[in-house]
CSV table of C-alpha atoms and ligand atoms in Angstrom, one decimal:
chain,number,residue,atom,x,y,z
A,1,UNK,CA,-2.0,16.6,-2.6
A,2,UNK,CA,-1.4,16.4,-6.4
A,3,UNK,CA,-2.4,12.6,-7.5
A,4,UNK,CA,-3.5,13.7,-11.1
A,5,UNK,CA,-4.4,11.8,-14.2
A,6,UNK,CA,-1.2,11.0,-17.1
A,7,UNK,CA,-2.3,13.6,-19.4
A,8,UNK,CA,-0.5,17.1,-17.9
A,9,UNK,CA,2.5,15.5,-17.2
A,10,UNK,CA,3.0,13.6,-20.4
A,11,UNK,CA,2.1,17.2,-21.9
A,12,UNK,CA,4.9,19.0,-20.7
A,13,UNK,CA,7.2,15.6,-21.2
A,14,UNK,CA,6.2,16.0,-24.7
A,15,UNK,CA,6.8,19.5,-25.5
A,16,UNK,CA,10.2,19.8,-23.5
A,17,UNK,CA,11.4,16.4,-25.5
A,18,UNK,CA,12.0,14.4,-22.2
A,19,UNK,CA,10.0,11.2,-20.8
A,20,UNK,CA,8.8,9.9,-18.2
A,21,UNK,CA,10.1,5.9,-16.7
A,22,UNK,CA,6.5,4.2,-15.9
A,23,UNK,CA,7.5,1.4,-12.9
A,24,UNK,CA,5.3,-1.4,-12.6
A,25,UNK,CA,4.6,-2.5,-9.0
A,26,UNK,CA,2.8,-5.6,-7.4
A,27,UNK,CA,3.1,-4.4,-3.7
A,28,UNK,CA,2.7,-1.4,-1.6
A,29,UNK,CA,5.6,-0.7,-0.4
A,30,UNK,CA,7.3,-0.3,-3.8
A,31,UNK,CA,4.5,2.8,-4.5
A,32,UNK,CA,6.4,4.5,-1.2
A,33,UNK,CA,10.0,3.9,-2.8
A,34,UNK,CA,8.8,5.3,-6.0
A,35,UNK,CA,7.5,7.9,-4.6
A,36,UNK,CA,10.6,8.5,-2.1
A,37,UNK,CA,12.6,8.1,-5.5
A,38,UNK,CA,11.2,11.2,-7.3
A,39,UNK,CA,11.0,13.4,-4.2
A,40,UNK,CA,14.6,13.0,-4.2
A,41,UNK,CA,15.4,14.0,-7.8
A,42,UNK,CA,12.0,16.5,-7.8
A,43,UNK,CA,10.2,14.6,-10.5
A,44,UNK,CA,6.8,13.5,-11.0
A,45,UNK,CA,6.1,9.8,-11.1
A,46,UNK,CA,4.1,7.0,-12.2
A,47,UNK,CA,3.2,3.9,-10.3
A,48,UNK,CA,1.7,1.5,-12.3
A,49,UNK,CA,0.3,-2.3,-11.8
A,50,UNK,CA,-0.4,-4.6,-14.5
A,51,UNK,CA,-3.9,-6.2,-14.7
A,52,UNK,CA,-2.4,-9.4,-13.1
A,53,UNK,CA,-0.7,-7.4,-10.6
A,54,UNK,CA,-4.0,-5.5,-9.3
A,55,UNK,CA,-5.0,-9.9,-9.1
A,56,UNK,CA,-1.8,-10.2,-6.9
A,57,UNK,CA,-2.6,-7.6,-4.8
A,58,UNK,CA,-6.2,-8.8,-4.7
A,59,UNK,CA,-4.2,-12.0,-2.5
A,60,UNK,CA,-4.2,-14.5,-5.5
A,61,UNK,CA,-0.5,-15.6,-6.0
A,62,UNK,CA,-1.4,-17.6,-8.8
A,63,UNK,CA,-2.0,-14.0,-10.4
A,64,UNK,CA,-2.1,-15.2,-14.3
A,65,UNK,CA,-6.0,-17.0,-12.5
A,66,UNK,CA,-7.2,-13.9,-11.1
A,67,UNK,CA,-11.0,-13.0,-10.9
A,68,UNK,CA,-12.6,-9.9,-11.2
A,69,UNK,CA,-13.1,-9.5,-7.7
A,70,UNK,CA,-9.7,-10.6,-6.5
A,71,UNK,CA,-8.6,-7.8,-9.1
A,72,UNK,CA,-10.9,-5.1,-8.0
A,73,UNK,CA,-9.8,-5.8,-4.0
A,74,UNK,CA,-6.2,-5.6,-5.3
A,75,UNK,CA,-7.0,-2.0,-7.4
A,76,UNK,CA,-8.7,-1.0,-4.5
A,77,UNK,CA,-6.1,-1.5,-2.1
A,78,UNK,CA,-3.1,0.2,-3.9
A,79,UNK,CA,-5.2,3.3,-5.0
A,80,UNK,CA,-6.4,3.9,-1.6
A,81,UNK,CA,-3.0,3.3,-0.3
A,82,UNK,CA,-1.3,5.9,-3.7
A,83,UNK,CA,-3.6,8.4,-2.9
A,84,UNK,CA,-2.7,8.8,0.8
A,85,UNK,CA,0.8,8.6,-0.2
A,86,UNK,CA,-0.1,11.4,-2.7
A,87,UNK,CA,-1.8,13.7,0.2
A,88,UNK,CA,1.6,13.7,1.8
A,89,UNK,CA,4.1,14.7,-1.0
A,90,UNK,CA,4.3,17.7,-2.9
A,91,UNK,CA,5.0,16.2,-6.4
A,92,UNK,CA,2.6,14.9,-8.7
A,93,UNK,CA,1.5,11.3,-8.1
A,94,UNK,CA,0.0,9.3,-11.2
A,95,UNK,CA,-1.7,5.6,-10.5
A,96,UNK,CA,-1.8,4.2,-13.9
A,97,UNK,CA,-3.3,0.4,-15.0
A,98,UNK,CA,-0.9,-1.2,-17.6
A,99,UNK,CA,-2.5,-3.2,-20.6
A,100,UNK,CA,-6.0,-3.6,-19.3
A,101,UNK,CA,-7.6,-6.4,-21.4
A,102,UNK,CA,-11.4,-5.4,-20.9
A,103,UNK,CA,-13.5,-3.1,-20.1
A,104,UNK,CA,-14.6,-4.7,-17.0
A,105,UNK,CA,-10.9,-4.4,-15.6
A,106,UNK,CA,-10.4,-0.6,-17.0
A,107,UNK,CA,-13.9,-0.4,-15.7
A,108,UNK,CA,-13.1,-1.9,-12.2
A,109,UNK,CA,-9.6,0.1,-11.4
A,110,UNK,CA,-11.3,3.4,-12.3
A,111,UNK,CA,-14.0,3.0,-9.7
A,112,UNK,CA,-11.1,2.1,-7.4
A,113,UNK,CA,-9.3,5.8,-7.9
A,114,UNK,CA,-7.0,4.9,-10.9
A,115,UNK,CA,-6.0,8.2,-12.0
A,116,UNK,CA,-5.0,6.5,-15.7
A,117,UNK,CA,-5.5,3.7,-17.4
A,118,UNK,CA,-4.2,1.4,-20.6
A,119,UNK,CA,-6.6,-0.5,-22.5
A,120,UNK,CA,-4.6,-3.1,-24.5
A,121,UNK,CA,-6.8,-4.1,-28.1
A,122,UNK,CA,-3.8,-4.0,-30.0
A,123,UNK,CA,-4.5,-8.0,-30.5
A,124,UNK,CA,-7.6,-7.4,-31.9
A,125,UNK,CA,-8.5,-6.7,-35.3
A,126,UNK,CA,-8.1,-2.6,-36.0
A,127,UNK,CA,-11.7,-1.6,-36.0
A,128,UNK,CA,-12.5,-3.9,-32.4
A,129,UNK,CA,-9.1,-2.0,-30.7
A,130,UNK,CA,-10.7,1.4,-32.0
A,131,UNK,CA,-14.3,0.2,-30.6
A,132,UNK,CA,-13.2,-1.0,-27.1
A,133,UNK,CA,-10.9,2.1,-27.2
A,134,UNK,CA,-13.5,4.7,-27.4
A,135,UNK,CA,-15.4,2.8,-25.1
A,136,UNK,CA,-12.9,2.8,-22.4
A,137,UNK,CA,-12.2,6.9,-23.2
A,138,UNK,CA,-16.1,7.5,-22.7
A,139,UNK,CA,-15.9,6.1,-19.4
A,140,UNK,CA,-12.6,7.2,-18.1
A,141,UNK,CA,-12.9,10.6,-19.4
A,142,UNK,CA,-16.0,11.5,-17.6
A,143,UNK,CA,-13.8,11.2,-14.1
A,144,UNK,CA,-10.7,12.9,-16.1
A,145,UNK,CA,-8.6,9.6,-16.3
A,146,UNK,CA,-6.6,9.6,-18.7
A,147,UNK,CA,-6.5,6.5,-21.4
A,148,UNK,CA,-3.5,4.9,-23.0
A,149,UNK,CA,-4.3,2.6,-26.1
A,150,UNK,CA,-1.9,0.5,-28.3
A,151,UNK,CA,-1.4,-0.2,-31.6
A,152,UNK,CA,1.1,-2.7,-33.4
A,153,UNK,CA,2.0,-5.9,-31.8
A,154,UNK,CA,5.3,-5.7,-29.8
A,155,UNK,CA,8.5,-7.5,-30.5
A,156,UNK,CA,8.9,-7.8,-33.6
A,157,UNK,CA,11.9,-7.4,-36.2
A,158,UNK,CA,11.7,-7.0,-39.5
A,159,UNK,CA,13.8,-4.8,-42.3
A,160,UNK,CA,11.5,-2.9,-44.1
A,161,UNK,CA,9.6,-1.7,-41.6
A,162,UNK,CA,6.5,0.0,-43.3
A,163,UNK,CA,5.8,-3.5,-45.2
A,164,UNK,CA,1.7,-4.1,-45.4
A,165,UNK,CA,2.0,-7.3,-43.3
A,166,UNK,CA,4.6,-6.2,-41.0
A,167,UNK,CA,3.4,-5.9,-36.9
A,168,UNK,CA,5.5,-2.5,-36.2
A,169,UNK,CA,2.9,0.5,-35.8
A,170,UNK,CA,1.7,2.2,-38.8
A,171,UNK,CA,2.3,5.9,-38.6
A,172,UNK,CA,-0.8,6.3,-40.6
A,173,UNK,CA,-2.8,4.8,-38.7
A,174,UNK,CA,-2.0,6.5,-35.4
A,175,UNK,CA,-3.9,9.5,-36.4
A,176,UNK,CA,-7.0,7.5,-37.3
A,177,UNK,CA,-6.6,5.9,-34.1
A,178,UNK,CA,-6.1,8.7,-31.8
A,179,UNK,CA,-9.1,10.7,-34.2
A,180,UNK,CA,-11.7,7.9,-33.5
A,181,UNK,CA,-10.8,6.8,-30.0
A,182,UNK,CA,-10.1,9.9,-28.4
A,183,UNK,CA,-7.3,8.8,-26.3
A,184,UNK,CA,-4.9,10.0,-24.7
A,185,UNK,CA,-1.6,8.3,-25.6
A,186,UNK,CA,-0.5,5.6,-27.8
A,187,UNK,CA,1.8,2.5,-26.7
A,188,UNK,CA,4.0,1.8,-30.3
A,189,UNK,CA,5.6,-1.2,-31.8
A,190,UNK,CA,8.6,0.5,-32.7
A,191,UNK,CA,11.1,-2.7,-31.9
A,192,UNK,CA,10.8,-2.9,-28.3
A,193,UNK,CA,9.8,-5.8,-26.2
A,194,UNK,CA,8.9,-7.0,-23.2
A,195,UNK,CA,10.8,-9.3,-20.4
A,196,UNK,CA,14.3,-9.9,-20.4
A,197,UNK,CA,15.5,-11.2,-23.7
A,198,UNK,CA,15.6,-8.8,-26.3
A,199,UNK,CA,17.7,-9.9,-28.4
A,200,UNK,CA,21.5,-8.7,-29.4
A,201,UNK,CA,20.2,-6.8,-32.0
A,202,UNK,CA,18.1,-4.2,-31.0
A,203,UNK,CA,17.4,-1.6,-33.4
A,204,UNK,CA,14.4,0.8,-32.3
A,205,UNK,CA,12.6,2.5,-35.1
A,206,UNK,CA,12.6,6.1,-34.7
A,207,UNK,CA,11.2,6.9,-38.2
A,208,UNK,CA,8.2,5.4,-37.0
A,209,UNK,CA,8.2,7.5,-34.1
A,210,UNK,CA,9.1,10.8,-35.9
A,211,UNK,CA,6.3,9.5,-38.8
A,212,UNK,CA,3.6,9.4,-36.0
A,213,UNK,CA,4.2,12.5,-34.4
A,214,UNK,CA,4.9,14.6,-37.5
A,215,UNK,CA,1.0,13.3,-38.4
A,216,UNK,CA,-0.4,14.2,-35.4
A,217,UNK,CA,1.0,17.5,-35.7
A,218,UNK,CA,-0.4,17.9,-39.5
A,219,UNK,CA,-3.5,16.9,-38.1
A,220,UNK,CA,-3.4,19.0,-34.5
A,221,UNK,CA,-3.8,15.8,-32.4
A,222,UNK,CA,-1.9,16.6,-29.0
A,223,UNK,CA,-1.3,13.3,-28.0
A,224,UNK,CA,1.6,11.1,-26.2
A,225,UNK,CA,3.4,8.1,-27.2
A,226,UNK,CA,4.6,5.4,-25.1
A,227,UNK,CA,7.5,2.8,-25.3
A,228,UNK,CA,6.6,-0.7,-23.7
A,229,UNK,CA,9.2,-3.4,-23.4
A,230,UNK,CA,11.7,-0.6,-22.5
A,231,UNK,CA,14.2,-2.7,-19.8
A,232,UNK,CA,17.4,-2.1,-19.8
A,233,UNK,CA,18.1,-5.4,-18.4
A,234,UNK,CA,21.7,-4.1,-16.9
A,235,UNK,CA,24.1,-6.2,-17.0
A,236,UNK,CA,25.6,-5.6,-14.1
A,237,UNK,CA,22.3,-6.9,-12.4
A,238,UNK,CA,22.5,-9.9,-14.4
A,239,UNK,CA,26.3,-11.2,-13.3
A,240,UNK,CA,25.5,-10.4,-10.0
A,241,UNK,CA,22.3,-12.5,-9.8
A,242,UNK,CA,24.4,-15.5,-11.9
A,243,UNK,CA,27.2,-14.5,-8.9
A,244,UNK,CA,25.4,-15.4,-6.5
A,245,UNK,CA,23.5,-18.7,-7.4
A,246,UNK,CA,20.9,-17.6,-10.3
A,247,UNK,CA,20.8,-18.9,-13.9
A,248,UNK,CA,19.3,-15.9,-15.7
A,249,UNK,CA,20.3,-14.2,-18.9
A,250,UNK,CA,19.4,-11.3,-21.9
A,251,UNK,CA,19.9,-8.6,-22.8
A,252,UNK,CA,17.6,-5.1,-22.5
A,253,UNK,CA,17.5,-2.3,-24.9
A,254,UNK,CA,20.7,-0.2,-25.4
A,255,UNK,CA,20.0,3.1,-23.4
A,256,UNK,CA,21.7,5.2,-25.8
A,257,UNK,CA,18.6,3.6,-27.9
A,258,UNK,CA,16.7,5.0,-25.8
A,259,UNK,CA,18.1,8.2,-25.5
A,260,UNK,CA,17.7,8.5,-29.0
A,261,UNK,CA,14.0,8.2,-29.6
A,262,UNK,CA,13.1,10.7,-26.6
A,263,UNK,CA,13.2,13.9,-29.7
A,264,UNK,CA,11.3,12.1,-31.2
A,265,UNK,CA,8.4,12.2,-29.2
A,266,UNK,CA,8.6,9.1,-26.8
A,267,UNK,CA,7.4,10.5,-23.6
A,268,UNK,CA,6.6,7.3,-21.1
A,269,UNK,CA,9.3,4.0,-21.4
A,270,UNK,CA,8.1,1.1,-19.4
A,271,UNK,CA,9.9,-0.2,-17.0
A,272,UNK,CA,9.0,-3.8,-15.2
A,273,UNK,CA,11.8,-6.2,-16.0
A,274,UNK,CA,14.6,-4.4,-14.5
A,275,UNK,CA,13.0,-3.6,-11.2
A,276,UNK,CA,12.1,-7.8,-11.1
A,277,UNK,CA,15.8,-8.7,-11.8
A,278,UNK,CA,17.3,-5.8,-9.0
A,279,UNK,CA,14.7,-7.3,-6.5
A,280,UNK,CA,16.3,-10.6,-7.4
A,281,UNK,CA,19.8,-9.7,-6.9
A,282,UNK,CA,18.7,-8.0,-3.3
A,283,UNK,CA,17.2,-11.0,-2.3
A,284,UNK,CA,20.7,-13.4,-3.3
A,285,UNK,CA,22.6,-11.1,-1.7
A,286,UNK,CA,20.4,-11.0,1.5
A,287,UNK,CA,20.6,-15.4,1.7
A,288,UNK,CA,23.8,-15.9,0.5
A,289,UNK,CA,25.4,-13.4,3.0
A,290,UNK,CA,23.1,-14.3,5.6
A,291,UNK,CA,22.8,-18.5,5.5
A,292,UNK,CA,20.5,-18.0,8.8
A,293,UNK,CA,17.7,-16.9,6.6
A,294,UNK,CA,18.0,-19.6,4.1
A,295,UNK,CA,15.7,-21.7,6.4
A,296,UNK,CA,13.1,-19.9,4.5
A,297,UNK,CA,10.8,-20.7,2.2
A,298,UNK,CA,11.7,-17.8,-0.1
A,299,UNK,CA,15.1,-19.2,-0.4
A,300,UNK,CA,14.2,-22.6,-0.8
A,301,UNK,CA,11.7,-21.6,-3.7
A,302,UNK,CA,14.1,-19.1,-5.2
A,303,UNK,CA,16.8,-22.5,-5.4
A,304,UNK,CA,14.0,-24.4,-7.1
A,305,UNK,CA,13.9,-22.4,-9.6
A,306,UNK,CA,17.0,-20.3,-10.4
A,307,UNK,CA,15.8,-18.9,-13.6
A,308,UNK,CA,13.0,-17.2,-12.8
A,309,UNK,CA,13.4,-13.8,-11.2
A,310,UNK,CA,9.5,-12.3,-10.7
A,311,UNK,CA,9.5,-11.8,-7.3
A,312,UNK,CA,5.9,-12.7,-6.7
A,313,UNK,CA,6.7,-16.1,-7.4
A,314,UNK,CA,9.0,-16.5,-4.6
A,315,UNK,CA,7.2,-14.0,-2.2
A,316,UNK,CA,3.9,-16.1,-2.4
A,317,UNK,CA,4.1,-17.4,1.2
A,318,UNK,CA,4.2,-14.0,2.7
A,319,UNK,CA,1.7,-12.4,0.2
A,320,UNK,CA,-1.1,-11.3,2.9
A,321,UNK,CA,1.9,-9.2,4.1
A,322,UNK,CA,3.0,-7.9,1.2
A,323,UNK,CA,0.0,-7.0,-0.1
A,324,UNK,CA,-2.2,-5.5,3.0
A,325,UNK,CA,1.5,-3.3,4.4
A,326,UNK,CA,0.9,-5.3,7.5
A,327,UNK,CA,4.5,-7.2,8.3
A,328,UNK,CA,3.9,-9.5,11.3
A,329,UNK,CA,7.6,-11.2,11.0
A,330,UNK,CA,10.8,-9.1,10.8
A,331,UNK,CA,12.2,-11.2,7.8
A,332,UNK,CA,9.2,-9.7,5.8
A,333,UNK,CA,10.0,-6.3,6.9
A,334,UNK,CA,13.6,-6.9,5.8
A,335,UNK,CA,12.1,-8.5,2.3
A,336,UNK,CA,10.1,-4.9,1.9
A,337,UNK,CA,13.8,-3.0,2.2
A,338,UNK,CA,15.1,-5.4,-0.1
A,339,UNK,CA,12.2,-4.4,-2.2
A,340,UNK,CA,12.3,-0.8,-1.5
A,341,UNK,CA,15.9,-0.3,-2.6
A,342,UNK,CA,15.6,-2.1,-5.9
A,343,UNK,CA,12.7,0.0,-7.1
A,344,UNK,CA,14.7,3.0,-5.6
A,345,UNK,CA,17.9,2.3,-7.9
A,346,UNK,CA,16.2,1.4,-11.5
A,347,UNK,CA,13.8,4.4,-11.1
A,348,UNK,CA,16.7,7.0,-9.8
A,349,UNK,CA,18.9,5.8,-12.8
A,350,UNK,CA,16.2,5.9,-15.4
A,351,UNK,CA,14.9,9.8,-13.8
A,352,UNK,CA,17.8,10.4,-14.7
A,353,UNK,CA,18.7,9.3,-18.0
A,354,UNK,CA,14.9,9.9,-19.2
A,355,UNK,CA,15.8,13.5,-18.3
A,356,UNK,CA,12.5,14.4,-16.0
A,357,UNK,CA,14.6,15.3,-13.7
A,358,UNK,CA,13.2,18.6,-11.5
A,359,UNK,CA,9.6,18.3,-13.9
A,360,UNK,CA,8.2,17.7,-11.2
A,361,UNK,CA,7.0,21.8,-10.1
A,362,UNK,CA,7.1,22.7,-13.9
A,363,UNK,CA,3.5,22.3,-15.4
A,364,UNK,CA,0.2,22.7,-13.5
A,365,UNK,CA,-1.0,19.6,-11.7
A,366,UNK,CA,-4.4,19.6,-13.6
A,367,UNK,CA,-6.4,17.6,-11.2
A,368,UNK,CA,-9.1,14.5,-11.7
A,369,UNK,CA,-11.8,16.9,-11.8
A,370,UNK,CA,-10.2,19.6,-13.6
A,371,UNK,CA,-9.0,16.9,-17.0
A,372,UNK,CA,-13.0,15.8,-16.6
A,373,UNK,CA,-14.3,19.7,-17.4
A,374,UNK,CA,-11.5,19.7,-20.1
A,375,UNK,CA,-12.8,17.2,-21.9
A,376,UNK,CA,-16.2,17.9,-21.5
A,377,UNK,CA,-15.4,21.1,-23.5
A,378,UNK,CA,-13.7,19.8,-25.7
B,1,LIG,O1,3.9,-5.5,-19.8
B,1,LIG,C1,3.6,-6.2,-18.8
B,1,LIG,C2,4.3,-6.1,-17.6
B,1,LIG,O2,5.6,-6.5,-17.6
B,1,LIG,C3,3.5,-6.8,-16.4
B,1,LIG,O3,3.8,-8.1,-16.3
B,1,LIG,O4,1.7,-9.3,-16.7
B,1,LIG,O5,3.5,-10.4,-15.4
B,1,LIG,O6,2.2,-8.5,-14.4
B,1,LIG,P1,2.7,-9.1,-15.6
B,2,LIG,P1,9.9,-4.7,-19.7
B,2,LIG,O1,9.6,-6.1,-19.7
B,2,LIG,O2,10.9,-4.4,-20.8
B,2,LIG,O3,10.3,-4.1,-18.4
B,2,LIG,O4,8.6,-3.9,-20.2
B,2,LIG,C1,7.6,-3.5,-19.3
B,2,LIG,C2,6.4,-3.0,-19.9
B,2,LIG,O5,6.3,-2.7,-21.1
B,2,LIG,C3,5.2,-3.0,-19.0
B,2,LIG,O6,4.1,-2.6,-19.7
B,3,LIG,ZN1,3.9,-3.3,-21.7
């Protein structure tokens, strides 16, 4: 058993200048893919579900309306199904939330067995993001979950990139922020950002990346930072899905980008959009190969609406399934393979081009319990 909080293995990520890929999921059976994935290439690996996914998995396909209790019964359901996962492999599991809004959702997936958590304030006003922050941190640290804030506002472009107005991450202001909140990793705004179009310009910022780490290290702050909006949107993906009846388009961030930054101290990339747009492509492949299945609703939902490639959309009549593991009809069960394997081939590729690789058995698997005495001495 070794489902343990963020903070050990973005510690040795960090120090040996690799980084983990962070998958988001919104059903059970991708957390057994990923988890098959990384056995495979011997790496740890982190499941995570953003706060309208944990609504998903709650039941609610209209996840965007979720309430606090549909969340809290969807957190519940994919930590107690994680953490029986984790008693049966070897590597290190960890079941992170991605950009938690309040404290009531951090609050609700940590009582629920989250072993990490993010709490998004990065579109509040600095001082409110440091005060929900710290918050969050006092919470979660006392069970040894480990916090991830953010700082900067994703997506944007601009030239001069330290301007006073611009919305990129301010290096100086990482130290203040990981001094006052006490957390545990840091989400930049470094140029990436999130879903599909990126742009045909992507230019990450890996001053600002160097900038922040080289203060933390003045100051002693061990602390990680993490890249959001990190899809490589493969291209390949995207023919094959316009191959076979799809309308979708853009382009991800260059991996050689990517590749790049990782010296600098990037140690967790986000990954969401490329495992929607390979589950896509599966699903095509499965209808236009197979007409007898196009009878279904997921087809005829998917042909409604060619552009749009988040799976949950089109999985909504089968959602009790997907999200309890209990697949009454066959077709579901050949939906969760389809699934399965696309989770399987963006997180293999990224293991390996992130370079965690074998981490996996490296660094001690510092426990729940074990991060909650560190802090407490601290
Ligand atoms: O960064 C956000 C993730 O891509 C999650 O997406 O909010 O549609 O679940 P979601
Ligand atoms: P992408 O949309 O690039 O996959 O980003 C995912 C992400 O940042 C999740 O938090
Ligand atoms: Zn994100």
């Amino acid at each position: 058993m070794s489902y343990i909080p963020m903070k050990p293995l973005l510690r040795y990520a960090t120090a040996n200048k690799i980084a983990h890929g962070a998958f988001n999921v919104n059903a059970l059976c991708q957390a057994d893919a990923l988890i098959e994935a990384h056995e495979q290439l011997r790496s740890g690996v982190i499941i995570q579900v953003a706060e309208p996914g944990t609504g998903y998995l709650g039941g609610n396909a209209e996840f965007l309306k979720s309430t606090l209790d549909q969340k809290k019964l969807g957190a519940k359901r994919i930590a107690d199904h994680v953490r029986k996962l984790a008693e049966q492999t070897k590597i290190p599991v960890v079941l992170h939330l991605d950009h938690g809004r309040t404290f009531e959702s951090v609050k609700a997936v940590i009582d629920a067995g989250f072993s990490s958590v993010m709490i998004d304030g990065s579109a509040h006003p600095y001082e409110d993001n440091v005060e929900l922050t710290r918050e969050v941190v006092k919470y979660a640290h006392k069970y040894g979950v480990s916090v991830e804030g953010e700082l900067g506002v994703l997506g944007g472009t601009e030239d001069d990139v330290f301007a006073e107005d611009s919305c990129y991450t301010n290096p100086m202001t990482v130290v203040d922020f990981f001094k006052k909140t006490g957390c545990d990793s840091l989400a930049l705004s470094y140029g990436t950002k999130h879903g599909a179009v990126k742009g045909d310009h992507v230019k990450l910022r890996n001053e600002i990346v160097i900038a922040s780490m080289e203060n933390m290290r003045h100051e002693h702050i061990e602390g990680a930072l993490v890249s959001h909006g990190s899809s490589l949107v493969p291209q390949y993906i995207v023919a094959e899905i316009n191959a076979l009846g799809g309308a979708v388009g853009g382009k991800g961030v260059p991996v050689e980008q990517l590749q790049s930054v990782i010296p600098c101290g990037i140690s967790k990339i986000n990954i969401d959009t490329d495992i929607r747009l390979a589950t896509t492509r599966n699903f095509r492949e499965l209808f236009v190969s197979n007409t007898q299945y196009q009878k279904d609703e997921v087809w005829q939902r998917m042909q409604a609406n060619k552009s749009d490639f988040d799976y949950r959309n089109y999985l909504a009549p089968y959602i009790d399934q997907i999200v309890t593991g209990n697949y009454k009809d066959e077709k579901v069960k050949k939906y969760v393979q389809l699934m399965q394997n696309a989770v399987k081939e963006i997180a293999l590729t990224a293991t390996v081009y992130f370079g965690t690789v074998g981490d996996a058995f490296a660094f001690a698997h510092d426990s729940m319990e074990q991060c909650a005495k560190q802090y407490k001495t601290k």
